[in-house]
XYZ file of C-alpha atoms in Angstrom:
426
model
C 39.540 -37.970 114.439
C 39.614 -40.263 111.406
C 37.638 -37.722 109.431
C 40.216 -35.016 110.217
C 43.045 -37.283 109.051
C 41.218 -38.136 105.811
C 40.555 -34.456 105.049
C 44.200 -33.676 105.698
C 45.278 -36.400 103.242
C 42.880 -35.133 100.561
C 44.198 -31.616 100.926
C 47.773 -32.915 100.741
C 47.141 -34.755 97.470
C 45.290 -31.789 96.041
C 48.305 -29.628 96.810
C 50.629 -32.116 95.176
C 48.482 -32.155 92.060
C 48.302 -28.359 91.909
C 52.042 -28.041 92.426
C 52.610 -30.669 89.672
C 50.355 -28.906 87.218
C 51.947 -25.564 87.988
C 55.427 -27.014 87.583
C 54.417 -28.655 84.304
C 53.049 -25.407 82.911
C 56.164 -23.536 83.906
C 58.418 -26.228 82.502
C 56.447 -26.417 79.241
C 56.482 -22.658 78.888
C 60.196 -22.528 79.470
C 60.750 -25.366 76.973
C 58.507 -23.654 74.381
C 60.280 -20.371 74.898
C 63.673 -21.985 74.543
C 62.496 -23.824 71.417
C 61.212 -20.584 69.864
C 64.497 -18.880 70.665
C 66.430 -21.709 69.017
C 64.201 -21.629 65.924
C 64.503 -17.874 65.654
C 68.251 -18.085 65.948
C 68.428 -20.769 63.267
C 66.167 -18.746 60.957
C 68.279 -15.621 61.361
C 71.459 -17.598 60.907
C 70.210 -19.400 57.758
C 68.925 -16.249 56.017
C 71.714 -13.848 56.904
C 74.213 -13.170 54.056
C 77.531 -14.706 55.171
C 80.481 -12.404 55.647
C 83.915 -13.094 54.231
C 85.658 -13.490 50.856
C 83.822 -14.315 47.596
C 86.758 -16.191 46.061
C 85.041 -19.536 46.499
C 82.057 -18.451 44.327
C 83.643 -19.194 40.907
C 82.583 -22.040 38.608
C 83.561 -23.665 35.298
C 82.072 -24.928 32.015
C 81.686 -28.707 32.018
C 81.875 -31.024 29.050
C 78.479 -31.604 27.417
C 77.051 -35.016 28.141
C 74.516 -34.799 25.304
C 75.155 -36.231 21.834
C 75.779 -33.225 19.570
C 75.439 -35.386 16.468
C 71.906 -36.527 17.130
C 69.429 -37.491 14.454
C 67.955 -34.001 14.101
C 71.353 -32.297 13.938
C 72.589 -34.684 11.260
C 69.417 -34.213 9.217
C 69.796 -30.425 9.386
C 73.467 -30.522 8.404
C 72.758 -32.731 5.403
C 70.334 -30.274 3.767
C 71.144 -26.878 5.301
C 73.523 -25.969 2.482
C 70.714 -26.349 -0.079
C 68.278 -23.980 1.665
C 68.186 -20.421 0.316
C 66.436 -17.095 0.805
C 64.410 -15.792 -2.139
C 64.191 -12.023 -2.689
C 61.250 -10.613 -4.675
C 62.262 -7.337 -6.355
C 59.575 -5.033 -7.737
C 59.580 -1.658 -9.436
C 58.776 1.373 -7.322
C 57.456 4.406 -9.168
C 59.497 7.458 -8.279
C 59.042 10.991 -9.507
C 61.717 13.643 -9.901
C 60.982 17.341 -9.751
C 59.358 19.468 -7.078
C 55.670 18.957 -6.441
C 53.396 21.464 -4.805
C 50.819 20.652 -2.194
C 48.220 19.764 -4.848
C 50.624 17.742 -6.988
C 51.605 20.514 -9.376
C 55.198 21.521 -9.945
C 56.300 24.855 -8.529
C 57.739 27.453 -10.898
C 58.708 31.062 -10.611
C 55.789 32.251 -12.675
C 53.273 30.064 -10.828
C 52.452 27.897 -13.834
C 52.453 24.098 -13.794
C 55.816 22.528 -14.407
C 56.173 19.741 -16.926
C 59.780 18.989 -15.967
C 58.779 16.056 -13.693
C 60.021 12.690 -14.883
C 59.352 9.176 -13.619
C 61.975 6.589 -12.830
C 61.465 2.931 -11.922
C 63.665 1.561 -9.174
C 63.763 -2.044 -8.024
C 63.241 -2.565 -4.328
C 62.694 -5.631 -2.165
C 58.949 -6.282 -1.997
C 59.052 -9.515 -0.026
C 61.305 -12.363 1.052
C 60.774 -16.071 1.311
C 62.672 -19.347 1.315
C 63.504 -22.050 -1.192
C 65.542 -25.213 -1.574
C 68.016 -26.235 -4.285
C 66.969 -29.659 -5.505
C 69.142 -30.140 -8.603
C 72.477 -29.109 -10.086
C 73.049 -29.708 -13.784
C 76.120 -28.315 -15.498
C 76.302 -24.579 -14.901
C 72.692 -24.403 -13.726
C 71.029 -25.138 -10.413
C 67.289 -25.255 -9.756
C 65.337 -23.981 -6.760
C 61.753 -24.790 -5.777
C 59.772 -22.238 -3.785
C 56.191 -20.947 -3.431
C 54.414 -19.082 -6.201
C 53.272 -16.423 -3.717
C 56.928 -15.743 -2.859
C 57.763 -14.756 -6.452
C 54.388 -13.381 -7.521
C 54.527 -9.901 -9.087
C 58.330 -9.825 -9.233
C 60.246 -7.748 -11.761
C 63.490 -9.433 -10.728
C 64.498 -12.241 -8.404
C 67.563 -12.866 -6.283
C 68.636 -15.849 -4.219
C 70.847 -15.720 -1.138
C 72.784 -18.961 -0.770
C 73.511 -20.573 2.590
C 77.015 -19.055 2.560
C 75.508 -15.558 2.252
C 76.375 -15.041 -1.410
C 73.650 -13.290 -3.423
C 72.959 -14.418 -7.011
C 70.371 -13.504 -9.641
C 67.574 -15.923 -10.469
C 65.274 -16.509 -13.438
C 61.702 -17.758 -13.097
C 61.388 -21.050 -14.983
C 57.676 -21.400 -14.290
C 55.000 -21.039 -11.624
C 51.675 -22.626 -10.798
C 49.169 -20.694 -8.709
C 46.878 -23.684 -8.180
C 49.484 -25.558 -6.118
C 51.430 -22.421 -5.069
C 54.726 -23.707 -6.467
C 57.444 -22.090 -8.583
C 60.824 -23.121 -9.992
C 63.833 -20.788 -10.271
C 67.127 -21.164 -12.136
C 70.453 -19.876 -10.778
C 74.142 -20.171 -11.598
C 75.560 -23.345 -10.048
C 79.106 -22.031 -9.501
C 78.609 -21.554 -5.751
C 76.216 -24.439 -5.163
C 77.747 -27.213 -3.059
C 74.675 -29.029 -1.735
C 71.405 -30.172 -3.270
C 68.420 -31.673 -1.462
C 66.619 -34.886 -2.315
C 62.892 -35.637 -2.111
C 61.410 -38.382 0.050
C 58.074 -40.129 -0.493
C 55.322 -38.082 1.162
C 52.938 -41.024 0.877
C 55.063 -42.878 3.436
C 54.878 -40.322 6.248
C 52.877 -40.940 9.447
C 51.371 -38.676 12.129
C 53.726 -38.274 15.087
C 56.824 -38.532 12.908
C 59.594 -36.020 13.758
C 60.257 -33.341 11.136
C 62.330 -30.164 10.734
C 61.446 -26.924 8.951
C 64.327 -24.841 7.574
C 64.071 -21.359 6.127
C 64.246 -17.620 6.669
C 61.448 -16.665 9.096
C 60.860 -12.906 9.009
C 63.398 -12.551 6.167
C 67.016 -13.319 5.300
C 68.222 -11.803 8.585
C 67.211 -15.120 10.169
C 68.314 -17.354 7.281
C 68.937 -21.067 7.920
C 66.687 -21.115 10.983
C 65.644 -24.642 11.914
C 62.589 -25.590 13.976
C 61.459 -29.040 15.063
C 58.040 -30.632 15.346
C 55.985 -33.576 14.209
C 53.595 -34.517 11.439
C 50.209 -33.592 12.918
C 48.135 -34.961 10.037
C 49.084 -36.531 6.739
C 46.264 -35.372 4.510
C 44.426 -32.094 5.090
C 42.353 -30.424 2.360
C 42.939 -26.690 2.090
C 43.084 -23.881 -0.421
C 46.847 -23.873 -0.929
C 46.888 -21.818 -4.121
C 45.753 -18.290 -4.847
C 42.780 -19.315 -7.011
C 40.834 -21.131 -4.305
C 41.630 -24.614 -5.569
C 41.440 -27.233 -2.844
C 44.502 -29.436 -2.481
C 45.914 -31.964 -0.034
C 48.601 -30.691 2.351
C 50.647 -31.970 5.280
C 49.802 -30.493 8.686
C 52.674 -29.947 11.131
C 53.188 -28.245 14.483
C 56.701 -27.188 13.452
C 57.046 -23.415 13.817
C 56.392 -21.798 10.427
C 56.421 -18.008 10.149
C 56.373 -15.361 7.473
C 59.498 -15.936 5.384
C 59.455 -19.727 5.869
C 57.283 -20.033 2.764
C 59.021 -22.106 0.095
C 61.464 -23.720 2.510
C 61.705 -27.476 3.024
C 60.019 -29.705 5.574
C 62.421 -32.621 6.048
C 62.380 -35.980 7.771
C 65.114 -37.213 10.106
C 67.012 -38.661 7.138
C 67.336 -35.167 5.662
C 64.897 -35.827 2.810
C 62.431 -33.153 1.716
C 58.899 -34.436 2.312
C 57.120 -31.107 1.808
C 57.464 -27.455 0.857
C 56.269 -25.148 3.640
C 53.479 -22.955 2.346
C 51.288 -21.452 5.065
C 50.213 -21.383 8.701
C 46.870 -20.969 10.427
C 47.088 -17.899 12.666
C 43.452 -17.641 13.805
C 40.120 -19.386 13.494
C 36.926 -18.037 11.940
C 36.045 -16.310 15.220
C 39.378 -14.491 15.302
C 40.891 -16.513 18.136
C 44.638 -16.927 17.714
C 46.032 -20.440 17.266
C 49.540 -21.848 17.449
C 51.281 -24.872 16.022
C 49.187 -25.348 12.873
C 51.310 -25.109 9.740
C 51.000 -26.701 6.315
C 53.348 -28.004 3.641
C 52.775 -29.151 0.063
C 53.546 -32.908 -0.135
C 56.797 -33.786 -1.905
C 55.136 -36.159 -4.358
C 52.949 -33.306 -5.608
C 55.967 -30.989 -5.634
C 57.987 -33.339 -7.855
C 55.093 -33.723 -10.302
C 54.676 -29.953 -10.646
C 58.443 -29.336 -10.871
C 58.824 -31.762 -13.760
C 55.960 -30.177 -15.699
C 57.299 -26.660 -15.111
C 60.787 -27.696 -16.238
C 59.359 -29.318 -19.362
C 56.743 -26.732 -20.373
C 57.272 -23.665 -18.195
C 53.636 -23.918 -17.122
C 51.014 -26.369 -15.888
C 48.317 -27.315 -18.357
C 45.022 -28.479 -16.899
C 41.517 -29.098 -18.229
C 39.196 -26.116 -18.415
C 35.398 -26.106 -18.589
C 35.141 -22.609 -20.015
C 32.653 -21.251 -17.479
C 32.357 -18.584 -14.804
C 30.633 -19.652 -11.615
C 29.600 -18.739 -8.087
C 29.112 -20.936 -5.046
C 25.513 -21.964 -4.436
C 25.969 -20.907 -0.808
C 26.242 -17.300 -2.025
C 22.760 -17.469 -3.581
C 19.839 -16.606 -1.311
C 17.286 -19.286 -0.466
C 14.584 -17.324 -2.283
C 16.639 -17.184 -5.486
C 17.522 -20.857 -5.207
C 13.793 -21.562 -5.336
C 12.507 -18.850 -7.665
C 15.375 -18.572 -10.173
C 17.226 -21.873 -10.021
C 14.122 -23.898 -9.062
C 16.230 -26.251 -6.955
C 14.726 -28.900 -4.712
C 15.261 -28.220 -1.014
C 17.531 -31.280 -0.801
C 20.191 -29.471 -2.883
C 22.141 -27.015 -0.745
C 25.703 -27.239 -2.106
C 27.232 -26.885 -5.533
C 28.265 -24.210 -8.031
C 26.037 -22.104 -10.246
C 27.129 -21.507 -13.840
C 26.930 -17.773 -14.541
C 28.362 -17.791 -18.063
C 29.429 -20.364 -20.659
C 32.103 -19.538 -23.213
C 31.091 -20.297 -26.776
C 32.749 -23.449 -28.087
C 34.064 -24.439 -24.668
C 33.978 -27.900 -23.107
C 30.882 -26.963 -21.096
C 29.174 -25.475 -24.167
C 29.846 -28.615 -26.206
C 28.401 -30.755 -23.402
C 25.202 -28.661 -23.390
C 25.655 -26.877 -20.059
C 23.910 -23.508 -19.744
C 23.692 -20.453 -17.542
C 22.074 -21.133 -14.126
C 22.786 -24.868 -14.283
C 23.946 -26.051 -10.845
C 26.826 -28.545 -10.848
C 26.735 -30.911 -7.854
C 29.096 -33.695 -8.888
C 32.076 -34.288 -11.166
C 33.027 -37.910 -11.676
C 32.699 -39.525 -8.251
C 33.446 -36.311 -6.350
C 30.725 -34.237 -4.713
C 30.987 -30.567 -5.681
C 30.354 -28.224 -2.756
C 31.975 -25.036 -4.055
C 34.273 -23.705 -6.776
C 37.372 -24.978 -4.997
C 36.118 -28.550 -4.825
C 35.066 -28.420 -8.505
C 38.557 -27.309 -9.553
C 40.194 -29.931 -7.343
C 38.057 -32.637 -8.940
C 38.627 -31.300 -12.469
C 42.407 -31.045 -12.030
C 42.599 -34.774 -11.327
C 41.857 -35.310 -15.016
C 44.241 -34.811 -17.910
C 43.502 -32.975 -21.116
C 41.978 -35.502 -23.537
C 40.100 -37.517 -20.915
C 36.332 -37.646 -20.391
C 34.481 -36.809 -17.180
C 30.873 -37.260 -16.121
C 29.166 -34.178 -14.700
C 25.944 -34.143 -12.650
C 23.906 -30.931 -12.593
C 20.428 -29.523 -11.953
C 18.368 -27.499 -14.422
C 14.892 -26.236 -13.628
C 14.715 -28.547 -10.632
C 15.594 -31.706 -12.578
C 18.828 -33.691 -12.231
C 20.813 -34.334 -15.410
C 24.159 -35.876 -16.376
C 26.459 -35.161 -19.294
C 29.858 -36.269 -20.532
C 32.596 -33.658 -20.692
C 35.223 -34.175 -23.371
C 38.168 -32.372 -21.792
C 39.798 -31.179 -24.997
C 40.338 -27.606 -23.875
C 43.094 -26.555 -21.516
C 44.124 -23.580 -19.465
C 47.576 -22.878 -18.051
C 47.602 -21.952 -14.363
C 50.383 -19.372 -14.377
C 48.247 -16.304 -13.661
C 45.321 -15.473 -11.447
C 41.910 -13.952 -11.941
C 40.873 -11.469 -9.265
C 37.231 -11.078 -10.273
C 34.450 -11.946 -7.861
C 33.309 -14.855 -10.012
C 35.465 -17.965 -10.365
C 36.506 -18.949 -13.842
C 37.371 -22.352 -15.216
């Protein structure tokens, strides 16, 4: 009897448990279903485009909370009026008369016509930038890059107010890529001043002002920093190495000759070039270069005084040792294997500084003064540190033996034109 009662109780509890579980599942399912329905309703409601009027969708322009007369803006305003566009005008050969398909004039009797005549017309060859740095009486002076004015038959300057005036070339120097122009000062209201480029530091804020891509974008300002104070590059068109300022400020075609200024509005450099790709052809951004203001002032003053830059000249033609094969370095030049850099003298002008010092063809120059010579550019950079009339010690190899000689730098060469031959001359 007791066993029957115990079995009945067990079955009763089992039923309760089953009913509880079943009820829980049903209740949970209902709750989950209700929750899903609520979530679905909320999702539909929150994503549906509301109906009704759109009158409440208007807005307004609020007062700027930023300082519109910040340091950069003030610096730009102080020098913007002195920045100009420089227009390089060159002659374009035009021919009048009718030419046949083979270049002969057509005539009724089929004979060649000699009625063709040529006419030279000035057209814009290139555009760049410049900055007015001085106003004296009726004249104002502009500094720009030599490559901006190179090959010009006429020059024009567009002032910051848009007025176009003619310009004369006072002088140019291809070694530093600088040139000075002279314009009428009647419409000049602002001139720029030069700061000390020796006092700049990496990380310092700077602005570049000019006409990127031409005068259509005149007075464009871009901001960046000084990336490096002293980089050695070939700034001129003759391969001479010179020290330049590196900046990440945007510099594009047409910015050449424009100023790089500090936050006080002082010109600390003249923008000259940018690095667009590396030796492997990979494009790069944010690497531009400017000629330091201290160098600019030195060149300007010499160009104003003499119309050209006079530097020492050795009176030789040369090639880089790196362009000579290893076999020829051994068999012809008889160089020791320890000598791998320098310049090879290919010709010595009679009566020149090099000739007087006893230098000869196939001598290999490896040092000038205290500067190691690695190529023609480094030799010119070292030589141009001297003035005409000074002496310089040269180290060279001849027939495998090292020699030294004293150069009496009595000869000079003006750097107002370039030599396009394969050999470097100096």
